[in-house]
GROMACS .gro file of C-alpha atoms in nm:
model
  327
    1UNK     CA    1   3.004  14.567   4.532
    2UNK     CA    2   3.112  14.241   4.369
    3UNK     CA    3   3.456  14.291   4.518
    4UNK     CA    4   3.314  14.358   4.864
    5UNK     CA    5   3.099  14.046   4.851
    6UNK     CA    6   3.396  13.833   4.748
    7UNK     CA    7   3.601  13.976   5.031
    8UNK     CA    8   3.318  13.916   5.277
    9UNK     CA    9   3.275  13.552   5.174
   10UNK     CA   10   3.650  13.501   5.181
   11UNK     CA   11   3.672  13.624   5.541
   12UNK     CA   12   3.377  13.408   5.647
   13UNK     CA   13   3.527  13.108   5.468
   14UNK     CA   14   3.860  13.151   5.645
   15UNK     CA   15   3.682  13.178   5.980
   16UNK     CA   16   3.478  12.864   5.910
   17UNK     CA   17   3.787  12.670   5.800
   18UNK     CA   18   3.969  12.776   6.117
   19UNK     CA   19   3.677  12.659   6.332
   20UNK     CA   20   3.654  12.325   6.151
   21UNK     CA   21   4.030  12.274   6.178
   22UNK     CA   22   4.030  12.353   6.550
   23UNK     CA   23   3.733  12.124   6.614
   24UNK     CA   24   3.890  11.845   6.409
   25UNK     CA   25   4.217  11.871   6.600
   26UNK     CA   26   4.031  11.854   6.931
   27UNK     CA   27   3.825  11.550   6.830
   28UNK     CA   28   4.133  11.375   6.695
   29UNK     CA   29   4.323  11.439   7.019
   30UNK     CA   30   4.034  11.301   7.227
   31UNK     CA   31   3.999  10.992   7.008
   32UNK     CA   32   4.374  10.930   7.011
   33UNK     CA   33   4.393  10.961   7.390
   34UNK     CA   34   4.106  10.717   7.438
   35UNK     CA   35   4.267  10.467   7.202
   36UNK     CA   36   4.601  10.498   7.381
   37UNK     CA   37   4.434  10.460   7.721
   38UNK     CA   38   4.250  10.149   7.601
   39UNK     CA   39   4.574   9.998   7.471
   40UNK     CA   40   4.757  10.074   7.795
   41UNK     CA   41   4.477   9.917   7.997
   42UNK     CA   42   4.478   9.599   7.786
   43UNK     CA   43   4.855   9.574   7.816
   44UNK     CA   44   4.842   9.624   8.192
   45UNK     CA   45   4.572   9.358   8.228
   46UNK     CA   46   4.788   9.110   8.035
   47UNK     CA   47   5.096   9.187   8.243
   48UNK     CA   48   4.901   9.150   8.568
   49UNK     CA   49   4.764   8.814   8.457
   50UNK     CA   50   5.117   8.703   8.369
   51UNK     CA   51   5.243   8.805   8.713
   52UNK     CA   52   4.969   8.602   8.883
   53UNK     CA   53   5.060   8.301   8.667
   54UNK     CA   54   5.423   8.347   8.767
   55UNK     CA   55   5.328   8.346   9.135
   56UNK     CA   56   5.123   8.030   9.090
   57UNK     CA   57   5.409   7.858   8.905
   58UNK     CA   58   5.639   7.904   9.204
   59UNK     CA   59   5.456   7.621   9.384
   60UNK     CA   60   5.629   7.373   9.145
   61UNK     CA   61   5.313   7.191   9.040
   62UNK     CA   62   4.947   7.236   8.980
   63UNK     CA   63   4.841   7.526   9.204
   64UNK     CA   64   4.604   7.443   9.485
   65UNK     CA   65   4.325   7.662   9.626
   66UNK     CA   66   4.545   7.815   9.898
   67UNK     CA   67   4.815   7.927   9.653
   68UNK     CA   68   4.552   8.063   9.415
   69UNK     CA   69   4.387   8.260   9.695
   70UNK     CA   70   4.719   8.418   9.796
   71UNK     CA   71   4.790   8.518   9.435
   72UNK     CA   72   4.442   8.665   9.401
   73UNK     CA   73   4.487   8.869   9.720
   74UNK     CA   74   4.817   9.009   9.593
   75UNK     CA   75   4.660   9.102   9.259
   76UNK     CA   76   4.368   9.278   9.430
   77UNK     CA   77   4.608   9.510   9.609
   78UNK     CA   78   4.616   9.709   9.282
   79UNK     CA   79   4.322   9.952   9.290
   80UNK     CA   80   4.295   9.939   8.912
   81UNK     CA   81   4.203   9.569   8.924
   82UNK     CA   82   3.828   9.513   8.939
   83UNK     CA   83   3.831   9.134   8.956
   84UNK     CA   84   4.054   8.823   8.941
   85UNK     CA   85   3.950   8.467   8.863
   86UNK     CA   86   4.175   8.159   8.869
   87UNK     CA   87   4.060   7.827   8.713
   88UNK     CA   88   4.246   7.492   8.692
   89UNK     CA   89   4.176   7.160   8.529
   90UNK     CA   90   4.137   6.998   8.873
   91UNK     CA   91   3.832   7.214   8.937
   92UNK     CA   92   4.001   7.475   9.155
   93UNK     CA   93   3.825   7.806   9.107
   94UNK     CA   94   3.920   8.107   9.318
   95UNK     CA   95   3.830   8.464   9.248
   96UNK     CA   96   3.745   8.805   9.386
   97UNK     CA   97   3.581   9.118   9.255
   98UNK     CA   98   3.499   9.460   9.395
   99UNK     CA   99   3.157   9.579   9.509
  100UNK     CA  100   3.008   9.928   9.476
  101UNK     CA  101   3.227  10.045   9.768
  102UNK     CA  102   3.533   9.916   9.585
  103UNK     CA  103   3.594   9.648   9.849
  104UNK     CA  104   3.704   9.292   9.757
  105UNK     CA  105   3.425   9.032   9.776
  106UNK     CA  106   3.417   8.666   9.663
  107UNK     CA  107   3.371   8.606   9.293
  108UNK     CA  108   3.007   8.552   9.191
  109UNK     CA  109   3.029   8.585   8.808
  110UNK     CA  110   2.865   8.929   8.825
  111UNK     CA  111   3.048   9.221   8.661
  112UNK     CA  112   2.893   9.561   8.727
  113UNK     CA  113   3.182   9.778   8.606
  114UNK     CA  114   3.316   9.870   8.264
  115UNK     CA  115   3.628   9.656   8.242
  116UNK     CA  116   3.900   9.535   8.009
  117UNK     CA  117   3.987   9.166   8.028
  118UNK     CA  118   4.335   9.019   8.025
  119UNK     CA  119   4.407   8.645   8.038
  120UNK     CA  120   4.710   8.420   8.076
  121UNK     CA  121   4.732   8.040   8.079
  122UNK     CA  122   4.875   7.830   8.359
  123UNK     CA  123   5.103   7.566   8.209
  124UNK     CA  124   5.267   7.257   8.351
  125UNK     CA  125   5.537   7.090   8.141
  126UNK     CA  126   5.418   7.285   7.841
  127UNK     CA  127   5.055   7.181   7.879
  128UNK     CA  128   4.783   7.429   7.980
  129UNK     CA  129   4.631   7.327   8.312
  130UNK     CA  130   4.433   7.644   8.390
  131UNK     CA  131   4.393   8.013   8.329
  132UNK     CA  132   4.402   8.344   8.509
  133UNK     CA  133   4.158   8.620   8.411
  134UNK     CA  134   4.217   8.979   8.514
  135UNK     CA  135   3.950   9.249   8.481
  136UNK     CA  136   4.088   9.604   8.482
  137UNK     CA  137   3.842   9.885   8.551
  138UNK     CA  138   3.797  10.167   8.301
  139UNK     CA  139   3.710  10.409   8.580
  140UNK     CA  140   4.048  10.580   8.603
  141UNK     CA  141   4.094  10.601   8.227
  142UNK     CA  142   3.744  10.748   8.190
  143UNK     CA  143   3.833  11.017   8.443
  144UNK     CA  144   4.154  11.094   8.254
  145UNK     CA  145   3.959  11.109   7.926
  146UNK     CA  146   3.710  11.348   8.085
  147UNK     CA  147   3.998  11.578   8.182
  148UNK     CA  148   4.128  11.559   7.826
  149UNK     CA  149   3.785  11.645   7.686
  150UNK     CA  150   3.764  11.941   7.922
  151UNK     CA  151   4.108  12.066   7.821
  152UNK     CA  152   4.024  12.035   7.450
  153UNK     CA  153   3.694  12.216   7.507
  154UNK     CA  154   3.876  12.504   7.676
  155UNK     CA  155   4.128  12.520   7.392
  156UNK     CA  156   3.849  12.518   7.134
  157UNK     CA  157   3.671  12.796   7.323
  158UNK     CA  158   3.983  13.012   7.334
  159UNK     CA  159   4.052  12.956   6.965
  160UNK     CA  160   3.690  13.035   6.882
  161UNK     CA  161   3.708  13.356   7.083
  162UNK     CA  162   4.030  13.463   6.911
  163UNK     CA  163   3.913  13.390   6.556
  164UNK     CA  164   3.569  13.541   6.624
  165UNK     CA  165   3.726  13.863   6.754
  166UNK     CA  166   3.944  13.871   6.443
  167UNK     CA  167   3.635  13.817   6.226
  168UNK     CA  168   3.440  14.095   6.398
  169UNK     CA  169   3.738  14.329   6.361
  170UNK     CA  170   3.757  14.261   5.988
  171UNK     CA  171   3.381  14.303   5.946
  172UNK     CA  172   3.399  14.626   6.145
  173UNK     CA  173   3.696  14.741   5.939
  174UNK     CA  174   3.513  14.697   5.610
  175UNK     CA  175   3.169  14.810   5.734
  176UNK     CA  176   2.994  14.471   5.705
  177UNK     CA  177   2.921  14.463   6.077
  178UNK     CA  178   2.730  14.792   6.056
  179UNK     CA  179   2.516  14.659   5.774
  180UNK     CA  180   2.451  14.339   5.969
  181UNK     CA  181   2.341  14.536   6.276
  182UNK     CA  182   2.103  14.744   6.063
  183UNK     CA  183   1.965  14.427   5.908
  184UNK     CA  184   1.908  14.263   6.248
  185UNK     CA  185   1.756  14.583   6.386
  186UNK     CA  186   1.507  14.599   6.101
  187UNK     CA  187   1.404  14.238   6.146
  188UNK     CA  188   1.390  14.270   6.525
  189UNK     CA  189   1.150  14.562   6.492
  190UNK     CA  190   0.939  14.362   6.246
  191UNK     CA  191   0.982  14.613   5.965
  192UNK     CA  192   0.904  14.510   5.609
  193UNK     CA  193   1.009  14.676   5.283
  194UNK     CA  194   0.661  14.814   5.232
  195UNK     CA  195   0.666  14.958   5.584
  196UNK     CA  196   0.998  15.130   5.517
  197UNK     CA  197   0.832  15.346   5.254
  198UNK     CA  198   0.589  15.476   5.512
  199UNK     CA  199   0.870  15.625   5.722
  200UNK     CA  200   0.869  16.007   5.736
  201UNK     CA  201   1.206  16.036   5.560
  202UNK     CA  202   1.110  16.237   5.257
  203UNK     CA  203   1.462  16.319   5.140
  204UNK     CA  204   1.589  15.970   5.209
  205UNK     CA  205   1.296  15.809   5.032
  206UNK     CA  206   1.349  16.027   4.729
  207UNK     CA  207   1.713  15.919   4.729
  208UNK     CA  208   1.627  15.551   4.758
  209UNK     CA  209   1.368  15.565   4.482
  210UNK     CA  210   1.597  15.770   4.259
  211UNK     CA  211   1.342  16.049   4.238
  212UNK     CA  212   1.498  16.391   4.182
  213UNK     CA  213   1.444  16.641   4.459
  214UNK     CA  214   1.218  16.928   4.377
  215UNK     CA  215   1.435  17.237   4.336
  216UNK     CA  216   1.339  17.560   4.514
  217UNK     CA  217   1.122  17.793   4.315
  218UNK     CA  218   1.292  18.059   4.109
  219UNK     CA  219   1.316  18.405   4.265
  220UNK     CA  220   1.117  18.530   3.969
  221UNK     CA  221   0.814  18.324   4.069
  222UNK     CA  222   0.505  18.526   4.154
  223UNK     CA  223   0.406  18.289   4.437
  224UNK     CA  224   0.741  18.279   4.619
  225UNK     CA  225   0.998  18.551   4.676
  226UNK     CA  226   1.313  18.376   4.804
  227UNK     CA  227   1.497  18.701   4.868
  228UNK     CA  228   1.214  18.827   5.086
  229UNK     CA  229   1.218  18.498   5.274
  230UNK     CA  230   1.588  18.530   5.346
  231UNK     CA  231   1.540  18.881   5.476
  232UNK     CA  232   1.264  18.760   5.704
  233UNK     CA  233   1.480  18.481   5.846
  234UNK     CA  234   1.763  18.727   5.910
  235UNK     CA  235   1.527  18.956   6.093
  236UNK     CA  236   1.350  18.685   6.294
  237UNK     CA  237   1.597  18.448   6.456
  238UNK     CA  238   1.320  18.230   6.598
  239UNK     CA  239   1.241  18.112   6.245
  240UNK     CA  240   1.550  17.891   6.271
  241UNK     CA  241   1.338  17.652   6.478
  242UNK     CA  242   1.127  17.591   6.169
  243UNK     CA  243   1.438  17.500   5.971
  244UNK     CA  244   1.556  17.267   6.247
  245UNK     CA  245   1.215  17.102   6.269
  246UNK     CA  246   1.197  17.047   5.895
  247UNK     CA  247   1.549  16.900   5.895
  248UNK     CA  248   1.462  16.666   6.180
  249UNK     CA  249   1.136  16.561   6.012
  250UNK     CA  250   1.305  16.500   5.677
  251UNK     CA  251   1.615  16.311   5.789
  252UNK     CA  252   1.523  16.144   6.120
  253UNK     CA  253   1.540  15.795   5.963
  254UNK     CA  254   1.810  15.862   5.706
  255UNK     CA  255   2.097  15.709   5.906
  256UNK     CA  256   1.931  15.366   5.911
  257UNK     CA  257   1.836  15.411   5.547
  258UNK     CA  258   2.200  15.474   5.456
  259UNK     CA  259   2.296  15.136   5.601
  260UNK     CA  260   2.027  14.960   5.399
  261UNK     CA  261   2.119  15.140   5.079
  262UNK     CA  262   2.486  15.053   5.124
  263UNK     CA  263   2.401  14.689   5.197
  264UNK     CA  264   2.204  14.672   4.870
  265UNK     CA  265   2.482  14.842   4.676
  266UNK     CA  266   2.266  15.143   4.580
  267UNK     CA  267   2.564  15.375   4.530
  268UNK     CA  268   2.379  15.629   4.314
  269UNK     CA  269   2.091  15.668   4.560
  270UNK     CA  270   2.331  15.687   4.855
  271UNK     CA  271   2.537  15.956   4.680
  272UNK     CA  272   2.217  16.150   4.610
  273UNK     CA  273   2.122  16.135   4.978
  274UNK     CA  274   2.471  16.251   5.072
  275UNK     CA  275   2.431  16.548   4.837
  276UNK     CA  276   2.104  16.639   5.009
  277UNK     CA  277   2.272  16.629   5.348
  278UNK     CA  278   2.563  16.836   5.220
  279UNK     CA  279   2.319  17.105   5.105
  280UNK     CA  280   2.093  17.093   5.412
  281UNK     CA  281   2.353  17.071   5.690
  282UNK     CA  282   2.494  17.426   5.643
  283UNK     CA  283   2.146  17.564   5.717
  284UNK     CA  284   2.195  17.440   6.073
  285UNK     CA  285   2.565  17.519   6.095
  286UNK     CA  286   2.644  17.146   6.110
  287UNK     CA  287   2.993  17.165   5.963
  288UNK     CA  288   3.086  16.814   6.071
  289UNK     CA  289   2.786  16.665   5.893
  290UNK     CA  290   2.864  16.872   5.583
  291UNK     CA  291   3.219  16.740   5.571
  292UNK     CA  292   3.107  16.382   5.641
  293UNK     CA  293   2.846  16.393   5.364
  294UNK     CA  294   3.101  16.527   5.116
  295UNK     CA  295   3.356  16.264   5.221
  296UNK     CA  296   3.095  15.991   5.178
  297UNK     CA  297   3.022  16.104   4.824
  298UNK     CA  298   3.391  16.107   4.738
  299UNK     CA  299   3.442  15.758   4.880
  300UNK     CA  300   3.141  15.613   4.699
  301UNK     CA  301   3.240  15.761   4.365
  302UNK     CA  302   3.608  15.668   4.394
  303UNK     CA  303   3.672  15.317   4.253
  304UNK     CA  304   4.011  15.309   4.425
  305UNK     CA  305   3.864  15.364   4.771
  306UNK     CA  306   3.894  15.047   4.981
  307UNK     CA  307   3.681  15.154   5.277
  308UNK     CA  308   3.367  15.334   5.160
  309UNK     CA  309   3.177  15.167   5.445
  310UNK     CA  310   3.371  15.374   5.700
  311UNK     CA  311   3.273  15.695   5.521
  312UNK     CA  312   2.906  15.587   5.520
  313UNK     CA  313   2.922  15.500   5.887
  314UNK     CA  314   3.090  15.832   5.972
  315UNK     CA  315   2.820  16.024   5.785
  316UNK     CA  316   2.545  15.828   5.961
  317UNK     CA  317   2.707  15.896   6.299
  318UNK     CA  318   2.738  16.268   6.223
  319UNK     CA  319   2.371  16.276   6.123
  320UNK     CA  320   2.271  16.100   6.445
  321UNK     CA  321   2.468  16.356   6.645
  322UNK     CA  322   2.288  16.641   6.470
  323UNK     CA  323   1.947  16.483   6.524
  324UNK     CA  324   2.029  16.420   6.890
  325UNK     CA  325   2.130  16.785   6.929
  326UNK     CA  326   1.804  16.898   6.770
  327UNK     CA  327   1.611  16.686   7.017
   0.00000   0.00000   0.00000
């Protein structure tokens, strides 16, 4: 059982590492895209401000209000530009910004949009005589970042689905998923360990507690004549219903009990229960259950067997089939 637990934790650890790695890659990609978008926006704001300064410098002197207004109108033709403001030492101040309908309106020192600022100085003979401020909106970059986040979320979801399916396959392969389902079923039904002992599974309870099963009385007993009983059963076929009823009453909860015993590592008790099933199943003609119980005992008692959980699950399924056939 120590080996199974190590294997189980190893599989869960690999799955967790894969999920953390996938999530880390997605977060890194989102952060990197946002940083690149911010850098591109800052660079574009600086270049736009430089172009406006170049247009104002074409007048050959200190730009007047008319030249500044023309340069501002040209800059506002770019939908990425939220606002432009031109200031000179002579007190010329011209600017525009966009309103909520994204239409140009006169500058009023009110900025209602997330923007990135770029600035360039207006120089005359090497001396600064004014400045141009460009405000680029983050709206388009935010939309692009949202698409990136959505793409990374889809990729993370697909990776999670793939690795989770691989995890479930491995747990199913080694029988851990069956034990987990039995555990969840017990807790969902509100069953406690003390309630489990009240279940009418006499043979299974004896196996779990390690109590030896009472052997049939000897034919020499004065109270019981086994040979006479066998002759009666051969003569009265309807007595088989009694055998079926006793089997159903004794083992109706044994399949769930097998899962709990295997989860706790109670190999001896589980082998004892398998022996009981191997002896009882031929009374009903349940050959498949007889073979499954024998195979389960061999798998549990074989240290070289890698998949004893499959043998336990096969025995439990064969028992369920027999109980379903008995009604």
